[in-house]
mmCIF file of C-alpha atoms (C1' of nucleotides) in Angstrom:
data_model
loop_
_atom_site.group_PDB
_atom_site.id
_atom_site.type_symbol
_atom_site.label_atom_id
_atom_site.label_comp_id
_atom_site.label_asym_id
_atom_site.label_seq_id
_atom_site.Cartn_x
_atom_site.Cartn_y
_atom_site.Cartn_z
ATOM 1 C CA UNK K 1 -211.610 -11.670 29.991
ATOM 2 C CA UNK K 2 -207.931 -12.113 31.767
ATOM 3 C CA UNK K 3 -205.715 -9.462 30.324
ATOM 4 C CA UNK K 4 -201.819 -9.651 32.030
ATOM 5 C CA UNK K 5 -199.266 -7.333 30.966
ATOM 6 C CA UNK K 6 -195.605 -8.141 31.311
ATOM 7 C CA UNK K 7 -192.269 -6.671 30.430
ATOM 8 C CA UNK K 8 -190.116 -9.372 29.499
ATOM 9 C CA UNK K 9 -186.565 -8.091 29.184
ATOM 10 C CA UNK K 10 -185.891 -9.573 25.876
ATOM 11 C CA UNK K 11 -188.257 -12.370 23.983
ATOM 12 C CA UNK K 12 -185.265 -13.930 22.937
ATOM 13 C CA UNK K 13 -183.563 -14.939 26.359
ATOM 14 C CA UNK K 14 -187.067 -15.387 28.094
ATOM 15 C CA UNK K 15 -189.173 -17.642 25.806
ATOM 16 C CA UNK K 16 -189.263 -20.520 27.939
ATOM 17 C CA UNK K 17 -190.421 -18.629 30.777
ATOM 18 C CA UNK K 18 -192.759 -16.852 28.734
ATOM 19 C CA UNK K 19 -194.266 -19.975 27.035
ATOM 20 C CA UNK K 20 -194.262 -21.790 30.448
ATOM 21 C CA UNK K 21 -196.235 -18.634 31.800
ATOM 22 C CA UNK K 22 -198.834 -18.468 29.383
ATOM 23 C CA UNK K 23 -199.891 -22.100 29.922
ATOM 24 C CA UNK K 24 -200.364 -21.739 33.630
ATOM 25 C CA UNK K 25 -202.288 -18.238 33.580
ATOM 26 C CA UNK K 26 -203.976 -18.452 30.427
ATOM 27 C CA UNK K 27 -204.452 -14.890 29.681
ATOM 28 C CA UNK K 28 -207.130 -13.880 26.897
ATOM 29 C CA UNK K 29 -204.619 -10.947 26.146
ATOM 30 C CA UNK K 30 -200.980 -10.703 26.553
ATOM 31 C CA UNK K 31 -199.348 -7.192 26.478
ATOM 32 C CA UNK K 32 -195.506 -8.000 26.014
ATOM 33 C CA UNK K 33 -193.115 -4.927 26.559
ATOM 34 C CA UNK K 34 -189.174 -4.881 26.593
ATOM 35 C CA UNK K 35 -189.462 -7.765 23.179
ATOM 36 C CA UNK K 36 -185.607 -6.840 22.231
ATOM 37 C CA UNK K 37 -186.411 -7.520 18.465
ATOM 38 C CA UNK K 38 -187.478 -6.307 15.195
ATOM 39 C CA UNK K 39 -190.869 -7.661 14.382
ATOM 40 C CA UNK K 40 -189.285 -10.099 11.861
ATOM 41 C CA UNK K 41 -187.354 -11.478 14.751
ATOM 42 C CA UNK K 42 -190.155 -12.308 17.005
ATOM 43 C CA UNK K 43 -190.922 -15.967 17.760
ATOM 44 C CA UNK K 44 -194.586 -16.261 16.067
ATOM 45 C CA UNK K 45 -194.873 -19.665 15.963
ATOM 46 C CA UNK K 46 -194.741 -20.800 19.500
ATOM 47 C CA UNK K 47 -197.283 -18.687 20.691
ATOM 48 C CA UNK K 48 -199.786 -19.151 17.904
ATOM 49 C CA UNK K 49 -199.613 -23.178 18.676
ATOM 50 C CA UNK K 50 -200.605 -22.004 21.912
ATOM 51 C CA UNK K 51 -203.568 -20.237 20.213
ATOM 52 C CA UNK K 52 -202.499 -16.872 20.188
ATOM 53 C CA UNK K 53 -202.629 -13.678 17.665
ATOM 54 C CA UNK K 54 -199.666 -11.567 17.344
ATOM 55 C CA UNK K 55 -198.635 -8.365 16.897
ATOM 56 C CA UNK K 56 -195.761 -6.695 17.433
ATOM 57 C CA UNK K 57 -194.103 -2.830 17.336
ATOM 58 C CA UNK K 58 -190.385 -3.701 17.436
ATOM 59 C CA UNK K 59 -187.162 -2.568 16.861
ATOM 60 C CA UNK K 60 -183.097 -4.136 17.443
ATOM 61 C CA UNK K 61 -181.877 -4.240 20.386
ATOM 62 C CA UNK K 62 -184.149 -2.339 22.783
ATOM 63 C CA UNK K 63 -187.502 -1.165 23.863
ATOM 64 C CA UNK K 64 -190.521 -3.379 21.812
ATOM 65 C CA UNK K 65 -193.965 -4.172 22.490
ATOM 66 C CA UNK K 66 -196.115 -7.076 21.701
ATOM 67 C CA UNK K 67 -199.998 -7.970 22.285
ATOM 68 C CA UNK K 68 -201.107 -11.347 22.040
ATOM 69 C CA UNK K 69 -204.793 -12.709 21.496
ATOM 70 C CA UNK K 70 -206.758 -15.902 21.477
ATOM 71 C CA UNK K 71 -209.667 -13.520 19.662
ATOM 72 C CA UNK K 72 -208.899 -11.221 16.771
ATOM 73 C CA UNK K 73 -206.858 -7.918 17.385
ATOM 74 C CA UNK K 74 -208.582 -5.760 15.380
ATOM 75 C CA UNK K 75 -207.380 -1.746 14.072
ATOM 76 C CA UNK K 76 -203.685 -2.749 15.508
ATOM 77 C CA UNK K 77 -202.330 1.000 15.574
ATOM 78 C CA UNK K 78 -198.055 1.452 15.985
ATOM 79 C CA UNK K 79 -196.667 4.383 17.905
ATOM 80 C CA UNK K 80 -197.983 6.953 20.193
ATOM 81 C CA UNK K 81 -199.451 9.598 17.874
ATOM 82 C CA UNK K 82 -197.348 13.458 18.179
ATOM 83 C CA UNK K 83 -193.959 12.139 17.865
ATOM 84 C CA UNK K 84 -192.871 15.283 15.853
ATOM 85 C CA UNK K 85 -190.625 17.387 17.697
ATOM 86 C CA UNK K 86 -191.189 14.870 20.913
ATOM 87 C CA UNK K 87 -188.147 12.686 20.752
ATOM 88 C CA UNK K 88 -184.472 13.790 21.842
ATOM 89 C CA UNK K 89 -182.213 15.057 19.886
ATOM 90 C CA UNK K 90 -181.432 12.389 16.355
ATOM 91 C CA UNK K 91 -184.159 9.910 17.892
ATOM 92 C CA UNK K 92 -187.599 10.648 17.822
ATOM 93 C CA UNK K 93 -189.887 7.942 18.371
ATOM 94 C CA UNK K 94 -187.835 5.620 16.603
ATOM 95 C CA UNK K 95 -187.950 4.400 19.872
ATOM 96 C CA UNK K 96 -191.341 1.273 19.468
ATOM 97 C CA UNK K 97 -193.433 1.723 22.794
ATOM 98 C CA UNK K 98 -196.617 1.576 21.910
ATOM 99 C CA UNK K 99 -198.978 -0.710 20.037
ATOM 100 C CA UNK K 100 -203.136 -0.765 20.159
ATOM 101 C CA UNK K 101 -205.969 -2.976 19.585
ATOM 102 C CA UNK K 102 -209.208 -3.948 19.504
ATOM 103 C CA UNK K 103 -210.038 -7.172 21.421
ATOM 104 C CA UNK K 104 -214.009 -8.204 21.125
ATOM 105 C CA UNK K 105 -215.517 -10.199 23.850
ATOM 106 C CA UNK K 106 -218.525 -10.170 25.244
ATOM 107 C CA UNK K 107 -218.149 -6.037 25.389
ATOM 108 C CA UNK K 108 -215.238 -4.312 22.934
ATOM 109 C CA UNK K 109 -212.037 -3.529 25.058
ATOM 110 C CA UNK K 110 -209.534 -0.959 23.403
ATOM 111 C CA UNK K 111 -205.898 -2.246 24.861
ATOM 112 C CA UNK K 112 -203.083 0.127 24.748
ATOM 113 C CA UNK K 113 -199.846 -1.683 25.206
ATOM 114 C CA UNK K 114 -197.208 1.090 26.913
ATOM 115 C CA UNK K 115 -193.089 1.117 27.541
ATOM 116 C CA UNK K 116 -192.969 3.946 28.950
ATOM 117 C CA UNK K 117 -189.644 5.790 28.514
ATOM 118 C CA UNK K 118 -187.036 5.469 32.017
ATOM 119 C CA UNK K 119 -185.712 8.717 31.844
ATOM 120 C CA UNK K 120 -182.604 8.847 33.733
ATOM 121 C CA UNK K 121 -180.489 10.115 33.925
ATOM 122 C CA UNK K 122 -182.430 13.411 35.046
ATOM 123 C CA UNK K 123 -182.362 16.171 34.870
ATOM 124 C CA UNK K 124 -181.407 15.812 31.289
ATOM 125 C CA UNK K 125 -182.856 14.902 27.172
ATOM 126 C CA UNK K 126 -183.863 11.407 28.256
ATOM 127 C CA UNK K 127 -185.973 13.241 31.012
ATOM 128 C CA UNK K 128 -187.190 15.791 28.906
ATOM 129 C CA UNK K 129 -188.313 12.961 26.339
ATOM 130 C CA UNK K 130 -190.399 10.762 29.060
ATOM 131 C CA UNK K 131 -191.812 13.835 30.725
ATOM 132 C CA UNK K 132 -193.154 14.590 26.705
ATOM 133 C CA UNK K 133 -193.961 11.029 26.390
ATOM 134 C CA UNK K 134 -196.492 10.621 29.388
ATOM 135 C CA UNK K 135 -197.950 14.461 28.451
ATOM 136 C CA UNK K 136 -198.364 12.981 24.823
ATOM 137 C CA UNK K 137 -200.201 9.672 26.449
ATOM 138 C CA UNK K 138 -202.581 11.432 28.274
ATOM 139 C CA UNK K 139 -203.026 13.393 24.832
ATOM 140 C CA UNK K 140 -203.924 10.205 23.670
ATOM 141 C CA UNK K 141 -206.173 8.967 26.596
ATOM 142 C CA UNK K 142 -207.790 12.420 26.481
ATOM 143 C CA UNK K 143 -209.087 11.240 22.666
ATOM 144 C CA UNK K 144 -210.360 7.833 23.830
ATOM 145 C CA UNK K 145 -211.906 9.333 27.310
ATOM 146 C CA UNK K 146 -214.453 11.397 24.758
ATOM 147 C CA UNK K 147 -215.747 7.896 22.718
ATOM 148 C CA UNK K 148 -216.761 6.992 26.561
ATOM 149 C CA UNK K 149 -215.931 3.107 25.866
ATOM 150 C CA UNK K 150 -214.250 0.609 27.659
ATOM 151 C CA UNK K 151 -210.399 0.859 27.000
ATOM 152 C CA UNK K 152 -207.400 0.420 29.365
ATOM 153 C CA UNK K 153 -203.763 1.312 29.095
ATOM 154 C CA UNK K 154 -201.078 -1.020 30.863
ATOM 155 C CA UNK K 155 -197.599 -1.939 30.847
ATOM 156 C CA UNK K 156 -194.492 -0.900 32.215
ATOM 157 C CA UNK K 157 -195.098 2.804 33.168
ATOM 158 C CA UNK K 158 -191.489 3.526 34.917
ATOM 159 C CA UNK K 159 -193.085 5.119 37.179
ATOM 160 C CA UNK K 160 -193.669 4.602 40.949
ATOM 161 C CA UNK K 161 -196.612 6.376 41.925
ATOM 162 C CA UNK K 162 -196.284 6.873 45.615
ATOM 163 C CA UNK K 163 -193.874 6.042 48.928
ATOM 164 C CA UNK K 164 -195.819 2.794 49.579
ATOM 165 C CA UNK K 165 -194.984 1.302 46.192
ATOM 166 C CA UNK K 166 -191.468 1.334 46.781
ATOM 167 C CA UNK K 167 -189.848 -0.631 49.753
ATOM 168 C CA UNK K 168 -187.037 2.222 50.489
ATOM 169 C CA UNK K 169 -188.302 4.940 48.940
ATOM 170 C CA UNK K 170 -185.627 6.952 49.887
ATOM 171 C CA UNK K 171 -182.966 5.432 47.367
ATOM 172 C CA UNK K 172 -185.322 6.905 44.664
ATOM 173 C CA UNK K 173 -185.868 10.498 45.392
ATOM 174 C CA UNK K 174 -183.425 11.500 42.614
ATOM 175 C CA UNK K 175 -184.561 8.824 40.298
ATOM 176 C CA UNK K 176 -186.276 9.601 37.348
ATOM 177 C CA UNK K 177 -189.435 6.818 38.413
ATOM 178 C CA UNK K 178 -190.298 8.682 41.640
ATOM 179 C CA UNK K 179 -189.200 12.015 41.106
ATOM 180 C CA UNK K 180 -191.934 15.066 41.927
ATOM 181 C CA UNK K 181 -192.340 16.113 38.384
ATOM 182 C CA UNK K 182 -192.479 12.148 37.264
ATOM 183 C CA UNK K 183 -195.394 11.565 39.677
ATOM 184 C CA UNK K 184 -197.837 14.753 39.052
ATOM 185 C CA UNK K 185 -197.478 13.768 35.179
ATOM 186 C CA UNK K 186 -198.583 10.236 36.072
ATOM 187 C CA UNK K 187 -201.322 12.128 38.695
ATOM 188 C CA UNK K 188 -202.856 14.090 36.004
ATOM 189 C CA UNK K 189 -202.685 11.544 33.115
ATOM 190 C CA UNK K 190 -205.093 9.279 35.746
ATOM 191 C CA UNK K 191 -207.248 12.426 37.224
ATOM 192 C CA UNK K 192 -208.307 12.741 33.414
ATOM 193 C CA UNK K 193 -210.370 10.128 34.800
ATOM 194 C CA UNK K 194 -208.967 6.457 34.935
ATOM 195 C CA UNK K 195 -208.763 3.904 37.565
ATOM 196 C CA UNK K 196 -205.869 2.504 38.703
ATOM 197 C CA UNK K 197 -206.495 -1.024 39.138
ATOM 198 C CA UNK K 198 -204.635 -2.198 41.286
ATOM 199 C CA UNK K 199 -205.714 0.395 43.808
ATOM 200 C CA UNK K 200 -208.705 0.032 42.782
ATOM 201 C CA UNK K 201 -208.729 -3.756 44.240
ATOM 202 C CA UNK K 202 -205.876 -3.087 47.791
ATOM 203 C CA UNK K 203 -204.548 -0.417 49.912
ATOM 204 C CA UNK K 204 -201.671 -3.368 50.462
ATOM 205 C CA UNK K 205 -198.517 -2.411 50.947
ATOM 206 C CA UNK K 206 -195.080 -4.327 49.394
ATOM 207 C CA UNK K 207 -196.911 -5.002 45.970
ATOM 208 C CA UNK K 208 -194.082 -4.638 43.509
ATOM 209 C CA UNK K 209 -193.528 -5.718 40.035
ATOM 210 C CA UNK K 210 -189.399 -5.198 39.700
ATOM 211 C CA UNK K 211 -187.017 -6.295 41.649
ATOM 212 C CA UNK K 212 -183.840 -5.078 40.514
ATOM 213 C CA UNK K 213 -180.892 -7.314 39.487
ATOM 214 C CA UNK K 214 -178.126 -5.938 41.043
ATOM 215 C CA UNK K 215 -177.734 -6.016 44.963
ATOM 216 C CA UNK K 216 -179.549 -8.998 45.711
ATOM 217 C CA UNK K 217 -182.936 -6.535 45.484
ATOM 218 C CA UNK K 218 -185.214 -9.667 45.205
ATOM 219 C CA UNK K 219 -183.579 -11.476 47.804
ATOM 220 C CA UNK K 220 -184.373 -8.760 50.316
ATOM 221 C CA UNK K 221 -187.598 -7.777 48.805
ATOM 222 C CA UNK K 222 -186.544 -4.462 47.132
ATOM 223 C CA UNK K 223 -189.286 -4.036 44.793
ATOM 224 C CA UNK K 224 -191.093 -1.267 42.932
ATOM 225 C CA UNK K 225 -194.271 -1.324 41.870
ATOM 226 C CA UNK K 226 -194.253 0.523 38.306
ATOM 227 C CA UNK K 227 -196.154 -1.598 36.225
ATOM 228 C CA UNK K 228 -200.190 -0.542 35.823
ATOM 229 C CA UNK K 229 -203.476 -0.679 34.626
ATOM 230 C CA UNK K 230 -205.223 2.434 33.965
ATOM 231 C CA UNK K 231 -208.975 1.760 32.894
ATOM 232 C CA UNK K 232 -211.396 4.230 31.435
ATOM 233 C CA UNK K 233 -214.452 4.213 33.076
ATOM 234 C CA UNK K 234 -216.489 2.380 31.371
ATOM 235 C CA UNK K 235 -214.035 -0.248 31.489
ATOM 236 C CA UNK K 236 -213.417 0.303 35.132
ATOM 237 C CA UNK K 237 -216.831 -0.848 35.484
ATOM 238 C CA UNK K 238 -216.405 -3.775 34.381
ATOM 239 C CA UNK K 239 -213.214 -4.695 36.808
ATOM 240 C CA UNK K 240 -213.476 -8.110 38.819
ATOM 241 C CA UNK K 241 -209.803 -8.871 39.796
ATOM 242 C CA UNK K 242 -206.174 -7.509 39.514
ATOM 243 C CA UNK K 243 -203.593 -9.217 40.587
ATOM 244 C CA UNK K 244 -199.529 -9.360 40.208
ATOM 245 C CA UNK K 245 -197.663 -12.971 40.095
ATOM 246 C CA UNK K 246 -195.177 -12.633 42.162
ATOM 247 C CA UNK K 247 -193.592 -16.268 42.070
ATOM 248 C CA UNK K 248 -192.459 -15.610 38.439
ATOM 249 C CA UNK K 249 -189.351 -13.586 39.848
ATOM 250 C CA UNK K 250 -187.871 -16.692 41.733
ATOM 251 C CA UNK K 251 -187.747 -18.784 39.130
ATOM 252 C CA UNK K 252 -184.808 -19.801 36.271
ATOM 253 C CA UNK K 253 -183.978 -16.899 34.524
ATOM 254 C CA UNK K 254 -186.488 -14.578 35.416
ATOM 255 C CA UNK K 255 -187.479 -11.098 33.980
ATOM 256 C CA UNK K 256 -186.636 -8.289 36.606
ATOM 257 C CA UNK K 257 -190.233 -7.700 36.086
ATOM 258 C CA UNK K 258 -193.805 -9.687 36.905
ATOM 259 C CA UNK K 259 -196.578 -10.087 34.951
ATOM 260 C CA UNK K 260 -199.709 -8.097 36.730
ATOM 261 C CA UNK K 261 -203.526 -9.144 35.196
ATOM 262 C CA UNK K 262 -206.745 -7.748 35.002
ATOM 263 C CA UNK K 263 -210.072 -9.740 35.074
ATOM 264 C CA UNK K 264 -212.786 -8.178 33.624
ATOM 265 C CA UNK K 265 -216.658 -8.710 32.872
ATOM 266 C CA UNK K 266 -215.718 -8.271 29.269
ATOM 267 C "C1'" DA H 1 -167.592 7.487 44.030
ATOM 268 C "C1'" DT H 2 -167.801 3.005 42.161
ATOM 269 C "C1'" DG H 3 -169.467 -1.339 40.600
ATOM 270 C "C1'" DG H 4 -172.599 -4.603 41.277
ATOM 271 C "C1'" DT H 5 -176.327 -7.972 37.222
ATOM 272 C "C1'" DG H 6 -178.576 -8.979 32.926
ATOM 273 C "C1'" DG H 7 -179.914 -8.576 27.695
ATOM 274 C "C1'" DA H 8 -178.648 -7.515 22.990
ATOM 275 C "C1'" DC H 9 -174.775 -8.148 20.469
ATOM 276 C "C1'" DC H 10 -169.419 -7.518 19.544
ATOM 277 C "C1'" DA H 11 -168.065 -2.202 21.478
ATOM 278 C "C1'" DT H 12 -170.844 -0.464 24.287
ATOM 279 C "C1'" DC H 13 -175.778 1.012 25.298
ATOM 280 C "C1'" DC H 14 -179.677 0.503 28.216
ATOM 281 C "C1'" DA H 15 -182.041 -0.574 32.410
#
DNA sequence: ATGGTGGACCATCCA
């Protein structure tokens, strides 16, 4: 089972490139984040003549998350549960970043589809919100951990784990995706026992998955790696490939992001 | 210190 996650920056401006994408990798499992709609704006259609289930969690304007399917999605759960008294100030988790399923292969796979909040600026609310945010996903990953079945969590994490998965890690140390406190909350949510797949498969340096817009970052190769697959360890066992594709950021009105895919014996 | 780009959408917010 191929399962890609990919945040698209907007469903709207990026169906071609989405459409086009799914034909040439042919994921079993899509997890869309960044779908810039309310669910009743989402393109449905297209992607279920390409043989797809959807769901979505959306909302106007920002944030969103979709999961696509060529088998059923099955218990679809909206929202990261303990929003109450977790959101800033007025917003709460108004804010759609989270959607799960049930996708039944060969084995049951639990898929978590993740936006993680960006936080900046910080210090500051939007800080304090995404610092909540990952303490209430590992919350979450804590109650899945205990059913000890195969279940991963991916998608844009805004986070960049270490020095090598940045190419100038030095115009980040104030930023809110590499900052100390950023990356022992992302530490512990994966020492609760999941395996970061792409580490899993390389030690390689210069694997990114954003390239900024501004300043020419993908021209000169200024990536961050802060997209991720965290498996559980029964799903970790069943790991064959992970891979980012990179060649979707030079093309026609790219994402700022890339998808990055799982294979698994599921 | 600022503005650079891009998306949603129409005055700015978010990244």
């Amino acid at each position: 089972m191929k399962i890609a996650s990919f945040n698209i920056n907007g469903i709207k401006a990026r169906l071609p490139v989405v459409l086009d994408w799914l034909k040439e990798a042919e994921p079993d499992v899509a997890i869309l984040q960044e779908i810039k709609t309310v669910d009743e704006g989402f393109p449905r259609e297209p992607f279920e003549d390409l043989g797809y289930n959807v769901e979505t969690h959306g909302q106007k304007s920002f944030n969103g998350v979709a999961l696509l399917s060529r088998l059923p999605l099955e218990d679809v759960v909206r929202g990261l549960p303990g929003a109450e008294g977790a959101g800033r100030e007025g917003v709460d988790d108004e804010e759609a970043r989270y959607i799960e399923a049930t996708v039944v292969g060969e084995k049951a796979v639990r898929i978590c589809g993740l936006y993680l909040p960006n936080g900046n600026p910080a210090p500051g609310e939007k800080y304090d919100y995404k610092l909540k945010w990952i303490e209430r996903l590992s919350a979450r990953a804590e109650e899945l951990l205990r059913l000890e079945e195969p279940f991963l969590m991916a998608g844009d994490y805004n986070v960049i784990p270490q020095a090598e998965d940045a190419a100038r890690p030095q115009d980040w140390v104030t930023d809110a995706l590499f900052l100390p406190e950023t990356r022992a909350a992302f530490r512990r949510l994966v020492h609760l026992g999941l395996t970061e797949a792409l580490r899993a498969r390389t030690r390689a340096h210069e694997l990114y998955t954003f390239w900024d817009f501004q300043r020419g970052a993908w021209q000169r190769n200024d990536g961050i790696r802060i997209d991720h697959f965290l498996l559980s360890p029964q799903c970790a066992d069943l790991l064959e490939d992970c891979q980012i594709d990179k060649d979707l950021r030079a093309r026609d009105k790219p994402s700022d992001h890339v998808p990055i895919w799982v294979k698994l014996a599921a």
